[in-house]
Short mmCIF file of C-alpha atoms and ligand atoms in Angstrom, two decimals:
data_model
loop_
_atom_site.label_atom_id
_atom_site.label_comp_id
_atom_site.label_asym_id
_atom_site.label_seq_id
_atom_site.Cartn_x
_atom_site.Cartn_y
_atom_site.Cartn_z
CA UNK T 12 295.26 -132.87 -95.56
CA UNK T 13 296.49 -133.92 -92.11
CA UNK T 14 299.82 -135.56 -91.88
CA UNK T 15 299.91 -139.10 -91.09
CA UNK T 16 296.57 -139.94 -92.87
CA UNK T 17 296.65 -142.53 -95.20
CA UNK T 18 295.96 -139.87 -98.34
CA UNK T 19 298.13 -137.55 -97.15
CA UNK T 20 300.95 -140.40 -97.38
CA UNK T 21 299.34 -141.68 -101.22
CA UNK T 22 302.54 -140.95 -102.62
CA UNK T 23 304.54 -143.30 -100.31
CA UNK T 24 304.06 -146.12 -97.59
CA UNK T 25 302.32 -145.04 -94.33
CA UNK T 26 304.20 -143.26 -91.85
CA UNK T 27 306.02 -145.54 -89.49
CA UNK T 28 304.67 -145.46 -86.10
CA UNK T 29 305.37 -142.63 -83.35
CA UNK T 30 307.08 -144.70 -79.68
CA UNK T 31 306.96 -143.95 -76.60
CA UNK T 32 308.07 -145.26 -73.48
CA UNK T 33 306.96 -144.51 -69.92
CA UNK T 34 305.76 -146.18 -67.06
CA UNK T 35 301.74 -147.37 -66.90
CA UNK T 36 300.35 -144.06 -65.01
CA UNK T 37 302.03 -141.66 -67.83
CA UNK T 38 300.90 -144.26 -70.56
CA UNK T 39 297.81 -143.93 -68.95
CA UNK T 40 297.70 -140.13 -69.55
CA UNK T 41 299.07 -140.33 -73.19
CA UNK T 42 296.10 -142.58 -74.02
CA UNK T 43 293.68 -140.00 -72.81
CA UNK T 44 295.14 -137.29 -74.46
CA UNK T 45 295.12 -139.17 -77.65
CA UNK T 46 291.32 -140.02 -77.61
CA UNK T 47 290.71 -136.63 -76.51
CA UNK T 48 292.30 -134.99 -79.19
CA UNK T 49 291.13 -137.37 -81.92
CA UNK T 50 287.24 -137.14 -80.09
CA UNK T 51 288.11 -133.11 -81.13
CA UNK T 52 288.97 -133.78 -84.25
CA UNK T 53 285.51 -135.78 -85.42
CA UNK T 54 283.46 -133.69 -83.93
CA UNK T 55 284.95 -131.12 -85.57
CA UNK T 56 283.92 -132.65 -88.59
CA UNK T 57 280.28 -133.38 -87.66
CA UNK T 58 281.26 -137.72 -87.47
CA UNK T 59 280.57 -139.21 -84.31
CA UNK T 60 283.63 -140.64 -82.69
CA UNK T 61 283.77 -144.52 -83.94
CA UNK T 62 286.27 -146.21 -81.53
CA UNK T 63 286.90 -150.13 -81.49
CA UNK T 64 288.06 -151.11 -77.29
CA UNK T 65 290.29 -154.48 -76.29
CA UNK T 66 289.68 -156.10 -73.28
CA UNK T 67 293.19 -157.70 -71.41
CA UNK T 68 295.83 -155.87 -69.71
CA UNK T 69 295.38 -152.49 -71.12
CA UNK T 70 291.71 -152.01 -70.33
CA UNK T 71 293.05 -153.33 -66.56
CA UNK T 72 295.80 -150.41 -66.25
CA UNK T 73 294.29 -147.54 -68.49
CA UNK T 74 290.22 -147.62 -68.69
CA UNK T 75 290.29 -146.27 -64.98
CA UNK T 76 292.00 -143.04 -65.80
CA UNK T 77 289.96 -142.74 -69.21
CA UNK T 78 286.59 -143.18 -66.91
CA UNK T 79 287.96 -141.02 -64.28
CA UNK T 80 288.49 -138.55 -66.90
CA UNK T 81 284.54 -138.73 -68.45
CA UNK T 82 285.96 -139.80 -71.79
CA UNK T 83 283.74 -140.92 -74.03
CA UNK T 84 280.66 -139.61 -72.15
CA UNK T 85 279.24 -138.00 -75.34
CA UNK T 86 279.93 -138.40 -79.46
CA UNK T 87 281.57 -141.47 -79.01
CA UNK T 88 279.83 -145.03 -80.36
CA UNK T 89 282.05 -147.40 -78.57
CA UNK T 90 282.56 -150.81 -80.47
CA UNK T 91 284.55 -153.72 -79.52
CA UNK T 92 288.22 -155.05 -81.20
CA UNK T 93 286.86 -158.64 -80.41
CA UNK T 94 285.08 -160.66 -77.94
CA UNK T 95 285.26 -164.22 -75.76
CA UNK T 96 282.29 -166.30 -76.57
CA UNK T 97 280.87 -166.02 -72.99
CA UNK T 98 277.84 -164.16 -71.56
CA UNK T 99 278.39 -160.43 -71.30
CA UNK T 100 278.36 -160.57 -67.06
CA UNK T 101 280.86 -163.28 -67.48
CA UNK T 102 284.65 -162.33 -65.60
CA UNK T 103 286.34 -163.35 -69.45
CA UNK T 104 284.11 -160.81 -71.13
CA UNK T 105 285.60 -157.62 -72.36
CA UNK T 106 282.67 -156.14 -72.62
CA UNK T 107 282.07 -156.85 -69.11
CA UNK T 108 285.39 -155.42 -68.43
CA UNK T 109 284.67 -152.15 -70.22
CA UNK T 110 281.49 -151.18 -68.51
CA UNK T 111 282.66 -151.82 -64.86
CA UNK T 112 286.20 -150.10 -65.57
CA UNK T 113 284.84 -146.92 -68.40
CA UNK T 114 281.99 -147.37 -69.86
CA UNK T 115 279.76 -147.12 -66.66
CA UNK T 116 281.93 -144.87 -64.08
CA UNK T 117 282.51 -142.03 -67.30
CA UNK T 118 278.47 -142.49 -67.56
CA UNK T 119 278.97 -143.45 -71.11
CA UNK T 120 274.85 -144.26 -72.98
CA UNK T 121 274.48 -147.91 -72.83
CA UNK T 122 272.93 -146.80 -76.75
CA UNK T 123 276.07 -145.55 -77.59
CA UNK T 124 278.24 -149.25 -76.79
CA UNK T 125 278.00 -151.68 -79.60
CA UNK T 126 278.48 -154.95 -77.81
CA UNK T 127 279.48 -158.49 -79.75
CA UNK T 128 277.65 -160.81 -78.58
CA UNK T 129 279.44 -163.44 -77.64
CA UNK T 130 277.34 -165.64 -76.01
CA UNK T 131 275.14 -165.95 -79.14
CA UNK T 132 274.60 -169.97 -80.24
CA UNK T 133 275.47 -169.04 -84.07
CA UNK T 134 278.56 -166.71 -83.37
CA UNK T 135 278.68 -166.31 -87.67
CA UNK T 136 275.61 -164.26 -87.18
CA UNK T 137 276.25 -162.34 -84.45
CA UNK T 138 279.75 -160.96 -87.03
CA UNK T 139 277.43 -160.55 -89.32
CA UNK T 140 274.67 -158.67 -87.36
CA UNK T 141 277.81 -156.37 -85.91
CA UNK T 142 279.54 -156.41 -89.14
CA UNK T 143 276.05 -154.49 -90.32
CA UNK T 144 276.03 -152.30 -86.81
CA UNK T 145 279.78 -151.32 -87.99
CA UNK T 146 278.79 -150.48 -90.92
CA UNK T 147 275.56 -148.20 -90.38
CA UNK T 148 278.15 -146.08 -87.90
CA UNK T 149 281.49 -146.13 -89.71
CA UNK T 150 280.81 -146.71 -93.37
CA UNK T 151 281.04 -150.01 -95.61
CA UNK T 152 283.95 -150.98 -95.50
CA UNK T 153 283.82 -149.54 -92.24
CA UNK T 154 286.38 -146.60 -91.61
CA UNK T 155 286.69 -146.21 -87.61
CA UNK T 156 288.45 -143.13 -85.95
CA UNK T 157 290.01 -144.59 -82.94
CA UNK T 158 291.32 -148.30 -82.45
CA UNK T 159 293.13 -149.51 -79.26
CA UNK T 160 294.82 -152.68 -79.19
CA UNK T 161 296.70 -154.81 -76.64
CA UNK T 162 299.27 -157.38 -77.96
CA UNK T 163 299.85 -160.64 -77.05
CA UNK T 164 303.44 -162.20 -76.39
CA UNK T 165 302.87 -164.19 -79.44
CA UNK T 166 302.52 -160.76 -81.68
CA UNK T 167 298.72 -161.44 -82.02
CA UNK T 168 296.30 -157.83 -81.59
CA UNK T 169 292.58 -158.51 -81.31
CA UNK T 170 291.73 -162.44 -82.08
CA UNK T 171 293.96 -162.35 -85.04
CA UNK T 172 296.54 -164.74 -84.08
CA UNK T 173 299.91 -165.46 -85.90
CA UNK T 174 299.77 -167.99 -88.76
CA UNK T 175 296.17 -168.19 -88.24
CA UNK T 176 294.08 -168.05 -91.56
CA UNK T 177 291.65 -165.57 -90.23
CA UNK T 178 294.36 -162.91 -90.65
CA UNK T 179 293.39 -163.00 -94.18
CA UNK T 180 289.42 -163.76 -94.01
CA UNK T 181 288.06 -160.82 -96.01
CA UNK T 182 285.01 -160.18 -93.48
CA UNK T 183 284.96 -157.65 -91.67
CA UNK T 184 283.89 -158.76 -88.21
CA UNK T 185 283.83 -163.17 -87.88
CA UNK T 186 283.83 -165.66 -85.39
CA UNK T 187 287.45 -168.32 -84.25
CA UNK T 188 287.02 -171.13 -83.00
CA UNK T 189 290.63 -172.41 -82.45
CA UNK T 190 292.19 -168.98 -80.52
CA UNK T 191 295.55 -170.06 -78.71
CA UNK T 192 294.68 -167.92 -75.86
CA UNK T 193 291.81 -169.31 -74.03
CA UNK T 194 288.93 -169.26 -74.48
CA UNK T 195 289.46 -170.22 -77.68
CA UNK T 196 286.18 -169.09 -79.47
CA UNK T 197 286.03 -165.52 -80.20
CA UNK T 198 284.75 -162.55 -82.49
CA UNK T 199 287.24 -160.49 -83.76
CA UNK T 200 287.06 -157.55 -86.56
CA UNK T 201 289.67 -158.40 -88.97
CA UNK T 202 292.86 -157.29 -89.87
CA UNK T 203 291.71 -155.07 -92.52
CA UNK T 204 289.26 -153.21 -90.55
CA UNK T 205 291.29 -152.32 -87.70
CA UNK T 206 294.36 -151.21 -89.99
CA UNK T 207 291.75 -148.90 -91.87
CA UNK T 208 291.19 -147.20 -89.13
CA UNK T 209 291.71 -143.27 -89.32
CA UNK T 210 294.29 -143.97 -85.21
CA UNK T 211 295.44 -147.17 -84.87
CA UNK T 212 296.85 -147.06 -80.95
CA UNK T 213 298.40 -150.65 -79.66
CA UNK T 214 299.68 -150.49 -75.73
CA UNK T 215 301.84 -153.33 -74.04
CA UNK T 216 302.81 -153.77 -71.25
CA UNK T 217 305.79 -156.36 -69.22
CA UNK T 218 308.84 -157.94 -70.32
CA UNK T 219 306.62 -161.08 -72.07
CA UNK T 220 305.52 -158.47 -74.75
CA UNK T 221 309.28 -157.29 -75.52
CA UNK T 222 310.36 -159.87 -78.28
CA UNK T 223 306.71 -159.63 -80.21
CA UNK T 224 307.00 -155.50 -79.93
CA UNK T 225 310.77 -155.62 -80.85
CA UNK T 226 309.84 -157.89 -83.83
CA UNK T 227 306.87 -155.73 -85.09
CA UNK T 228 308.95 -152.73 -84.75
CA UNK T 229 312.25 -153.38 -86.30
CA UNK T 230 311.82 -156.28 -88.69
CA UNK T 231 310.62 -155.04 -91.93
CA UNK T 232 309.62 -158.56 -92.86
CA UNK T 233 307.79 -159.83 -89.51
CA UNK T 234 304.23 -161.56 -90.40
CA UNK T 235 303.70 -160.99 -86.52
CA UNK T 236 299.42 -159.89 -86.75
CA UNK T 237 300.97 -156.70 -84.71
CA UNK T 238 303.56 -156.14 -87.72
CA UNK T 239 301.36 -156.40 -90.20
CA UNK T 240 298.62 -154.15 -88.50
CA UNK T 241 301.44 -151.55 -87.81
CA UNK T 242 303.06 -151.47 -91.13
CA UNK T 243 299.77 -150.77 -92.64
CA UNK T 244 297.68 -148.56 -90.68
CA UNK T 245 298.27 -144.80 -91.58
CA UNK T 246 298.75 -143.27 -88.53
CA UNK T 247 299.87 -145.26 -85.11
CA UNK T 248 301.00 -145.00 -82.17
CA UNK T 249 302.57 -147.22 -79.89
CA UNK T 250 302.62 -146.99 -76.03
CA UNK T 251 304.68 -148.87 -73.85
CA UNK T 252 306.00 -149.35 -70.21
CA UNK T 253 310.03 -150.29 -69.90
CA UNK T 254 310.00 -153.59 -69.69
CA UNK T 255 307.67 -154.02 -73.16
CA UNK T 256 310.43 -151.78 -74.74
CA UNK T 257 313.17 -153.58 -73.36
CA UNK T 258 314.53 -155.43 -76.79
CA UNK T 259 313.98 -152.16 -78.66
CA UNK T 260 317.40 -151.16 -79.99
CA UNK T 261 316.80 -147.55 -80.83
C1 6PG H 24 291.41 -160.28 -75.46
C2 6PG H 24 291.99 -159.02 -76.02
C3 6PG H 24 293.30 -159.36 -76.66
C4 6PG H 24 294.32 -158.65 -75.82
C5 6PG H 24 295.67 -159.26 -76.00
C6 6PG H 24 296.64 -158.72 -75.00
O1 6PG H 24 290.28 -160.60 -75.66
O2 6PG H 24 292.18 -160.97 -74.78
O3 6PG H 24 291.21 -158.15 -76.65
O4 6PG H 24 293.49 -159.11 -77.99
O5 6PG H 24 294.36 -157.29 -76.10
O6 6PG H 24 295.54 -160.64 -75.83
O7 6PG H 24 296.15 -159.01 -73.74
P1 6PG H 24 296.97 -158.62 -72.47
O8 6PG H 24 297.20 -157.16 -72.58
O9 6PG H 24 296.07 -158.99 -71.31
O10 6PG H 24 298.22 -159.43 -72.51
#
């Protein structure tokens, strides 16, 4: 049993998460290593590599040097943390975002990317139609290897945003309508799925992020989306430039 896996940890609450703190280029590189290594470790047991992408600030600053580095060219089935309900050529899609800064420059199978579609007209079956895509790659309830997250000022990861009811909407993949952060309707996976996952890895970055990341990581009773996500999953790690760190107190 590997440390750090959920099992491994039965007899007590998940590991807290491992920090560090570096600037954007060695966060970059951390990243990489960490898909790489966890890429090695499903293929070594015959799964393909189920990963779950954001879009934001972290696929800006850190898909370049995972594309640059071919990640993800082979084993991986890439899906998506959550979506904008837009077109997937439109500038707010993350999917968009994905394939001009990874998926496409690491020459990753356009088979191998399951997209949300968020320009669907009935966005409660397009979670449901990816909710079943999930499923058929990385079980029911689905189990992925891999998750990367942003987080928001406001503590939210994905479209899970705090005080919003769909933090506790049992589905696995479903469609907001009311998002804070424009645009406001969305597809997101829900909390439960991406705390499941077997890596849970959030990255900030700038001073904006430092209250919601010193919150999530030092009060044991935050219901921040990112607290909740971190004090669950069963093995995370959590990336950050200085500034994000900057109201950590260890
Ligand atoms: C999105 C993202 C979202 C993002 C956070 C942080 O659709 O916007 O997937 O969850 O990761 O909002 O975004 P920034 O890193 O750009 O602040």
């Amino acid at each position: 049993m590997r440390p750090g896996s959920p099992a491994a940890g039965a007899a007590g609450p998940p590991a807290p998460p491992e920090v560090r703190v570096g600037e954007v280029g060695e966060v970059a590189e951390w990243l990489a290593a960490d898909f790489a290594v966890r890429a090695g470790r499903a293929a070594g047991d015959g799964r393909p590599f189920a990963v779950a992408i954001p879009g934001g600030s972290v696929a800006a600053r850190c898909f370049p040097r995972l594309a640059a580095l071919g990640l993800g060219r082979s084993g991986t089935e890439f899906f998506f943390a959550d979506e904008r309900a837009v077109p997937p050529d439109h500038p707010d899609s993350n999917l968009a975002q994905a394939r001009a800064l990874w998926l496409k420059p690491a020459g990753v199978p356009e088979e191998r990317v399951h997209r949300l579609r968020g320009e669907a007209p009935d966005l409660e079956r397009a979670a449901r139609d990816y909710a079943a895509e999930l499923a058929a790659v990385a079980g029911d309830p689905p189990r992925l290897d891999w998750v990367l997250l942003g987080a928001g000022p406001d503590g939210h990861v994905a479209s899970l945003f705090p005080g919003h009811p769909a933090l506790d909407d049992p589905r696995p993949v479903f469609p907001v309508v009311d998002a804070p952060k424009p645009p406001a309707r969305r597809l997101t996976l829900s909390l439960a799925v991406l705390t499941a996952a077997r890596r849970v890895v959030v990255v900030a970055f700038g001073a904006a992020k430092a209250a919601a990341i010193g919150e999530a990581l030092e009060e044991a009773g935050s219901a921040l989306p990112l607290a909740r996500l971190l004090r669950g999953a069963g093995d995370a790690l959590v990336l950050l430039d200085r500034e994000a760190a900057g109201r950590l107190r260890g």
